[in-house]
Amino acid sequence: MFEYKTIEKPVENTLLKEKGSKFIGFAFPVNNERELKEALEKIREEHPKATHHCYAFRIGLEGENYRANDDGEPSGSAGLPIYNQLLAHEITNVLVISVRYYGGTKLGVSGLVKAYKECAKITLEEANIIIKELETELEIRFNFNQQNTIFTLLSKFDAKVLNFDANENCILTASLKLAQKENISDKLSEMQYVSFEFKD
């Protein structure tokens, strides 16, 4: 399995009202902890007066890196219902945040579970779910006179050149589908004066 389902682009400001409380939903495609932190900070800056910023995320092919955060709501009443919506949509590399403005009426745990679930659900229903293929980065070192051979090989495997340093000894960085890793390794191993390594 070299592919996964995720969302195409961010969804922002979906609104759910429940007994005076406002729940504002956000969903972001995230690939790593850095993108995750940036998205969380962005929403905290946009909604500094909100009562709670509850969220859940899944990262990784099997969603093995995940967290559900209740941000001060009763345990399991916010982060988990949001997380369960990520599971229900079978998506990963996604962060969903539900920002709550308290409206004066307590919802109780079951009311909170329902509201956070609904907020996450309507947010994800607005998202465009896409299938992405896993990619890997490859660095190749070779002699200047070999560049045609290398470029021909890369285009054969649909690799995208990210960086090319053309000197006597060239260094090239490319990204390609993880499914092609072994095939391209076999070809590169057969070449003289060529060294390569994968970045992950």
mmCIF file of C-alpha atoms in Angstrom:
data_model
loop_
_atom_site.group_PDB
_atom_site.id
_atom_site.type_symbol
_atom_site.label_atom_id
_atom_site.label_comp_id
_atom_site.label_asym_id
_atom_site.label_seq_id
_atom_site.Cartn_x
_atom_site.Cartn_y
_atom_site.Cartn_z
ATOM 1 C CA MET A 1 0.000 0.000 0.000
ATOM 2 C CA PHE A 2 1.658 3.191 -1.209
ATOM 3 C CA GLU A 3 -1.335 5.499 -1.087
ATOM 4 C CA TYR A 4 -3.604 7.094 1.460
ATOM 5 C CA LYS A 5 -6.737 9.240 1.637
ATOM 6 C CA THR A 6 -6.457 12.810 2.845
ATOM 7 C CA ILE A 7 -8.054 16.205 2.222
ATOM 8 C CA GLU A 8 -7.051 18.346 -0.735
ATOM 9 C CA LYS A 9 -6.969 21.735 0.979
ATOM 10 C CA PRO A 10 -7.948 23.408 4.249
ATOM 11 C CA VAL A 11 -11.589 23.910 5.239
ATOM 12 C CA GLU A 12 -12.153 26.868 7.535
ATOM 13 C CA ASN A 13 -14.932 28.417 9.589
ATOM 14 C CA THR A 14 -17.759 25.907 9.395
ATOM 15 C CA LEU A 15 -20.284 26.890 12.047
ATOM 16 C CA LEU A 16 -22.459 24.874 14.419
ATOM 17 C CA LYS A 17 -24.659 26.504 17.070
ATOM 18 C CA GLU A 18 -25.820 24.548 20.091
ATOM 19 C CA LYS A 19 -27.739 26.192 22.971
ATOM 20 C CA GLY A 20 -25.906 29.479 22.551
ATOM 21 C CA SER A 21 -22.468 27.903 22.224
ATOM 22 C CA LYS A 22 -20.730 28.354 18.888
ATOM 23 C CA PHE A 23 -18.509 25.612 17.463
ATOM 24 C CA ILE A 24 -16.271 26.687 14.594
ATOM 25 C CA GLY A 25 -14.644 23.896 12.602
ATOM 26 C CA PHE A 26 -11.334 23.765 10.736
ATOM 27 C CA ALA A 27 -9.574 20.963 8.874
ATOM 28 C CA PHE A 28 -6.007 21.097 7.575
ATOM 29 C CA PRO A 29 -3.921 18.670 5.537
ATOM 30 C CA VAL A 30 -0.703 18.168 7.570
ATOM 31 C CA ASN A 31 2.326 16.017 6.814
ATOM 32 C CA ASN A 32 4.423 16.472 9.945
ATOM 33 C CA GLU A 33 4.600 17.979 13.447
ATOM 34 C CA ARG A 34 5.801 21.344 12.127
ATOM 35 C CA GLU A 35 2.761 21.846 9.853
ATOM 36 C CA LEU A 36 0.555 20.657 12.708
ATOM 37 C CA LYS A 37 1.941 23.251 15.144
ATOM 38 C CA GLU A 38 1.667 26.029 12.545
ATOM 39 C CA ALA A 39 -2.021 25.256 11.922
ATOM 40 C CA LEU A 40 -2.817 25.121 15.666
ATOM 41 C CA GLU A 41 -0.994 28.407 16.312
ATOM 42 C CA LYS A 42 -2.790 30.082 13.401
ATOM 43 C CA ILE A 43 -6.209 29.183 14.856
ATOM 44 C CA ARG A 44 -5.210 30.191 18.396
ATOM 45 C CA GLU A 45 -4.144 33.585 17.032
ATOM 46 C CA GLU A 46 -7.388 33.967 15.061
ATOM 47 C CA HIS A 47 -9.556 32.972 18.063
ATOM 48 C CA PRO A 48 -7.742 34.120 21.218
ATOM 49 C CA LYS A 49 -11.002 34.607 23.148
ATOM 50 C CA ALA A 50 -12.459 31.167 22.460
ATOM 51 C CA THR A 51 -13.275 29.030 25.508
ATOM 52 C CA HIS A 52 -11.696 25.856 24.045
ATOM 53 C CA HIS A 53 -9.564 24.815 21.072
ATOM 54 C CA CYS A 54 -10.211 21.065 20.860
ATOM 55 C CA TYR A 55 -8.592 19.019 18.142
ATOM 56 C CA ALA A 56 -7.582 15.635 16.821
ATOM 57 C CA PHE A 57 -5.169 14.538 14.135
ATOM 58 C CA ARG A 58 -3.870 11.469 12.369
ATOM 59 C CA ILE A 59 -0.519 11.379 10.579
ATOM 60 C CA GLY A 60 1.110 8.435 8.828
ATOM 61 C CA LEU A 61 0.057 5.817 6.315
ATOM 62 C CA GLU A 62 -1.851 3.848 8.943
ATOM 63 C CA GLY A 63 -2.603 6.951 11.010
ATOM 64 C CA GLU A 64 -0.118 5.619 13.561
ATOM 65 C CA ASN A 65 0.769 9.106 14.838
ATOM 66 C CA TYR A 66 -2.431 10.489 16.362
ATOM 67 C CA ARG A 67 -3.752 12.536 19.248
ATOM 68 C CA ALA A 68 -7.087 13.708 20.582
ATOM 69 C CA ASN A 69 -7.031 16.821 22.773
ATOM 70 C CA ASP A 70 -10.011 17.944 24.918
ATOM 71 C CA ASP A 71 -8.407 21.295 25.839
ATOM 72 C CA GLY A 72 -10.139 21.492 29.226
ATOM 73 C CA GLU A 73 -13.476 19.958 28.213
ATOM 74 C CA PRO A 74 -14.518 16.831 30.197
ATOM 75 C CA SER A 75 -12.269 13.897 29.297
ATOM 76 C CA GLY A 76 -13.276 12.175 26.060
ATOM 77 C CA SER A 77 -16.043 14.656 25.264
ATOM 78 C CA ALA A 78 -14.272 16.631 22.520
ATOM 79 C CA GLY A 79 -11.027 15.269 21.095
ATOM 80 C CA LEU A 80 -12.277 11.700 20.777
ATOM 81 C CA PRO A 81 -15.503 12.490 18.870
ATOM 82 C CA ILE A 82 -13.391 14.615 16.489
ATOM 83 C CA TYR A 83 -10.850 11.792 16.107
ATOM 84 C CA ASN A 84 -13.637 9.300 15.399
ATOM 85 C CA GLN A 85 -14.720 11.429 12.436
ATOM 86 C CA LEU A 86 -11.195 11.117 10.974
ATOM 87 C CA LEU A 87 -11.583 7.337 11.311
ATOM 88 C CA ALA A 88 -15.096 7.368 9.861
ATOM 89 C CA HIS A 89 -13.849 9.222 6.767
ATOM 90 C CA GLU A 90 -10.784 6.892 6.590
ATOM 91 C CA ILE A 91 -8.422 9.822 6.176
ATOM 92 C CA THR A 92 -4.936 10.517 7.505
ATOM 93 C CA ASN A 93 -2.438 13.429 7.493
ATOM 94 C CA VAL A 94 -5.337 15.607 8.632
ATOM 95 C CA LEU A 95 -5.844 17.888 11.617
ATOM 96 C CA VAL A 96 -9.377 18.897 12.665
ATOM 97 C CA ILE A 97 -9.857 21.713 15.163
ATOM 98 C CA SER A 98 -13.134 22.693 16.802
ATOM 99 C CA VAL A 99 -13.101 26.113 18.426
ATOM 100 C CA ARG A 100 -15.817 26.625 21.036
ATOM 101 C CA TYR A 101 -17.267 29.889 22.297
ATOM 102 C CA TYR A 102 -19.265 29.115 25.425
ATOM 103 C CA GLY A 103 -22.810 30.448 25.256
ATOM 104 C CA GLY A 104 -23.901 30.262 28.902
ATOM 105 C CA THR A 105 -25.790 26.962 28.849
ATOM 106 C CA LYS A 106 -23.967 23.802 29.878
ATOM 107 C CA LEU A 107 -24.349 21.004 27.352
ATOM 108 C CA GLY A 108 -23.330 18.095 29.582
ATOM 109 C CA VAL A 109 -20.938 15.397 28.428
ATOM 110 C CA SER A 110 -23.348 13.731 25.987
ATOM 111 C CA GLY A 111 -24.268 17.139 24.543
ATOM 112 C CA LEU A 112 -20.606 18.003 24.090
ATOM 113 C CA VAL A 113 -19.842 14.669 22.431
ATOM 114 C CA LYS A 114 -22.701 15.248 19.996
ATOM 115 C CA ALA A 115 -21.702 18.859 19.250
ATOM 116 C CA TYR A 116 -17.994 18.150 18.690
ATOM 117 C CA LYS A 117 -18.817 15.116 16.552
ATOM 118 C CA GLU A 118 -21.257 17.163 14.465
ATOM 119 C CA CYS A 119 -18.801 20.051 14.110
ATOM 120 C CA ALA A 120 -16.050 17.712 12.858
ATOM 121 C CA LYS A 121 -18.517 15.935 10.584
ATOM 122 C CA ILE A 122 -19.791 19.057 8.813
ATOM 123 C CA THR A 123 -16.226 20.347 8.478
ATOM 124 C CA LEU A 124 -15.006 17.136 6.831
ATOM 125 C CA GLU A 125 -18.089 16.933 4.629
ATOM 126 C CA GLU A 126 -16.981 20.237 3.091
ATOM 127 C CA ALA A 127 -13.515 18.880 2.382
ATOM 128 C CA ASN A 128 -12.527 17.346 -0.915
ATOM 129 C CA ILE A 129 -11.092 13.909 -0.081
ATOM 130 C CA ILE A 130 -8.322 12.805 -2.421
ATOM 131 C CA ILE A 131 -5.994 9.830 -2.767
ATOM 132 C CA LYS A 132 -2.304 10.666 -2.531
ATOM 133 C CA GLU A 133 0.637 8.464 -3.276
ATOM 134 C CA LEU A 134 3.532 8.295 -0.867
ATOM 135 C CA GLU A 135 6.702 9.909 -2.118
ATOM 136 C CA THR A 136 10.343 9.671 -1.210
ATOM 137 C CA GLU A 137 13.337 11.941 -1.827
ATOM 138 C CA LEU A 138 16.438 10.764 -3.572
ATOM 139 C CA GLU A 139 19.862 12.366 -3.836
ATOM 140 C CA ILE A 140 22.091 11.308 -6.746
ATOM 141 C CA ARG A 141 25.739 12.196 -7.330
ATOM 142 C CA PHE A 142 27.223 11.691 -10.781
ATOM 143 C CA ASN A 143 29.709 13.054 -13.330
ATOM 144 C CA PHE A 144 28.726 15.986 -15.502
ATOM 145 C CA ASN A 145 28.835 13.933 -18.705
ATOM 146 C CA GLN A 146 26.243 11.487 -17.301
ATOM 147 C CA GLN A 147 23.462 13.985 -16.861
ATOM 148 C CA ASN A 148 21.495 12.976 -19.982
ATOM 149 C CA THR A 149 21.422 9.365 -18.835
ATOM 150 C CA ILE A 150 20.304 10.390 -15.333
ATOM 151 C CA PHE A 151 17.574 12.749 -16.566
ATOM 152 C CA THR A 152 16.260 10.113 -18.983
ATOM 153 C CA LEU A 153 16.078 7.629 -16.118
ATOM 154 C CA LEU A 154 14.291 10.107 -13.843
ATOM 155 C CA SER A 155 11.654 10.942 -16.441
ATOM 156 C CA LYS A 156 11.064 7.242 -17.020
ATOM 157 C CA PHE A 157 10.118 6.928 -13.341
ATOM 158 C CA ASP A 158 8.112 10.198 -13.295
ATOM 159 C CA ALA A 159 10.507 11.693 -10.766
ATOM 160 C CA LYS A 160 10.379 15.446 -10.111
ATOM 161 C CA VAL A 161 13.713 17.242 -9.943
ATOM 162 C CA LEU A 162 13.770 19.445 -6.832
ATOM 163 C CA ASN A 163 17.326 20.693 -7.000
ATOM 164 C CA PHE A 164 20.193 20.335 -9.468
ATOM 165 C CA ASP A 165 23.752 21.394 -8.803
ATOM 166 C CA ALA A 166 25.623 21.148 -12.119
ATOM 167 C CA ASN A 167 29.370 21.024 -11.597
ATOM 168 C CA GLU A 168 32.122 18.627 -12.553
ATOM 169 C CA ASN A 169 30.472 16.370 -9.982
ATOM 170 C CA CYS A 170 26.741 16.914 -10.092
ATOM 171 C CA ILE A 171 24.342 16.588 -7.184
ATOM 172 C CA LEU A 172 20.659 16.210 -7.898
ATOM 173 C CA THR A 173 17.682 15.867 -5.565
ATOM 174 C CA ALA A 174 14.430 14.438 -6.867
ATOM 175 C CA SER A 175 11.145 13.206 -5.447
ATOM 176 C CA LEU A 176 9.436 10.120 -6.752
ATOM 177 C CA LYS A 177 6.697 7.722 -5.804
ATOM 178 C CA LEU A 178 7.734 5.381 -3.019
ATOM 179 C CA ALA A 179 6.393 2.467 -5.059
ATOM 180 C CA GLN A 180 9.235 3.084 -7.556
ATOM 181 C CA LYS A 181 12.028 3.091 -4.964
ATOM 182 C CA GLU A 182 13.325 -0.425 -5.611
ATOM 183 C CA ASN A 183 13.083 -0.183 -9.393
ATOM 184 C CA ILE A 184 15.072 3.033 -9.620
ATOM 185 C CA SER A 185 17.600 1.733 -7.062
ATOM 186 C CA ASP A 186 18.266 -1.305 -9.260
ATOM 187 C CA LYS A 187 18.915 0.878 -12.304
ATOM 188 C CA LEU A 188 21.152 3.343 -10.471
ATOM 189 C CA SER A 189 23.172 0.534 -8.873
ATOM 190 C CA GLU A 190 24.135 -0.695 -12.350
ATOM 191 C CA MET A 191 25.681 2.654 -13.309
ATOM 192 C CA GLN A 192 29.333 3.484 -12.887
ATOM 193 C CA TYR A 193 30.451 6.664 -11.085
ATOM 194 C CA VAL A 194 27.004 7.136 -9.644
ATOM 195 C CA SER A 195 26.172 7.182 -5.942
ATOM 196 C CA PHE A 196 22.730 7.767 -4.473
ATOM 197 C CA GLU A 197 20.836 7.750 -1.206
ATOM 198 C CA PHE A 198 17.223 8.087 -0.117
ATOM 199 C CA LYS A 199 16.466 10.863 2.348
ATOM 200 C CA ASP A 200 14.022 8.950 4.523
#
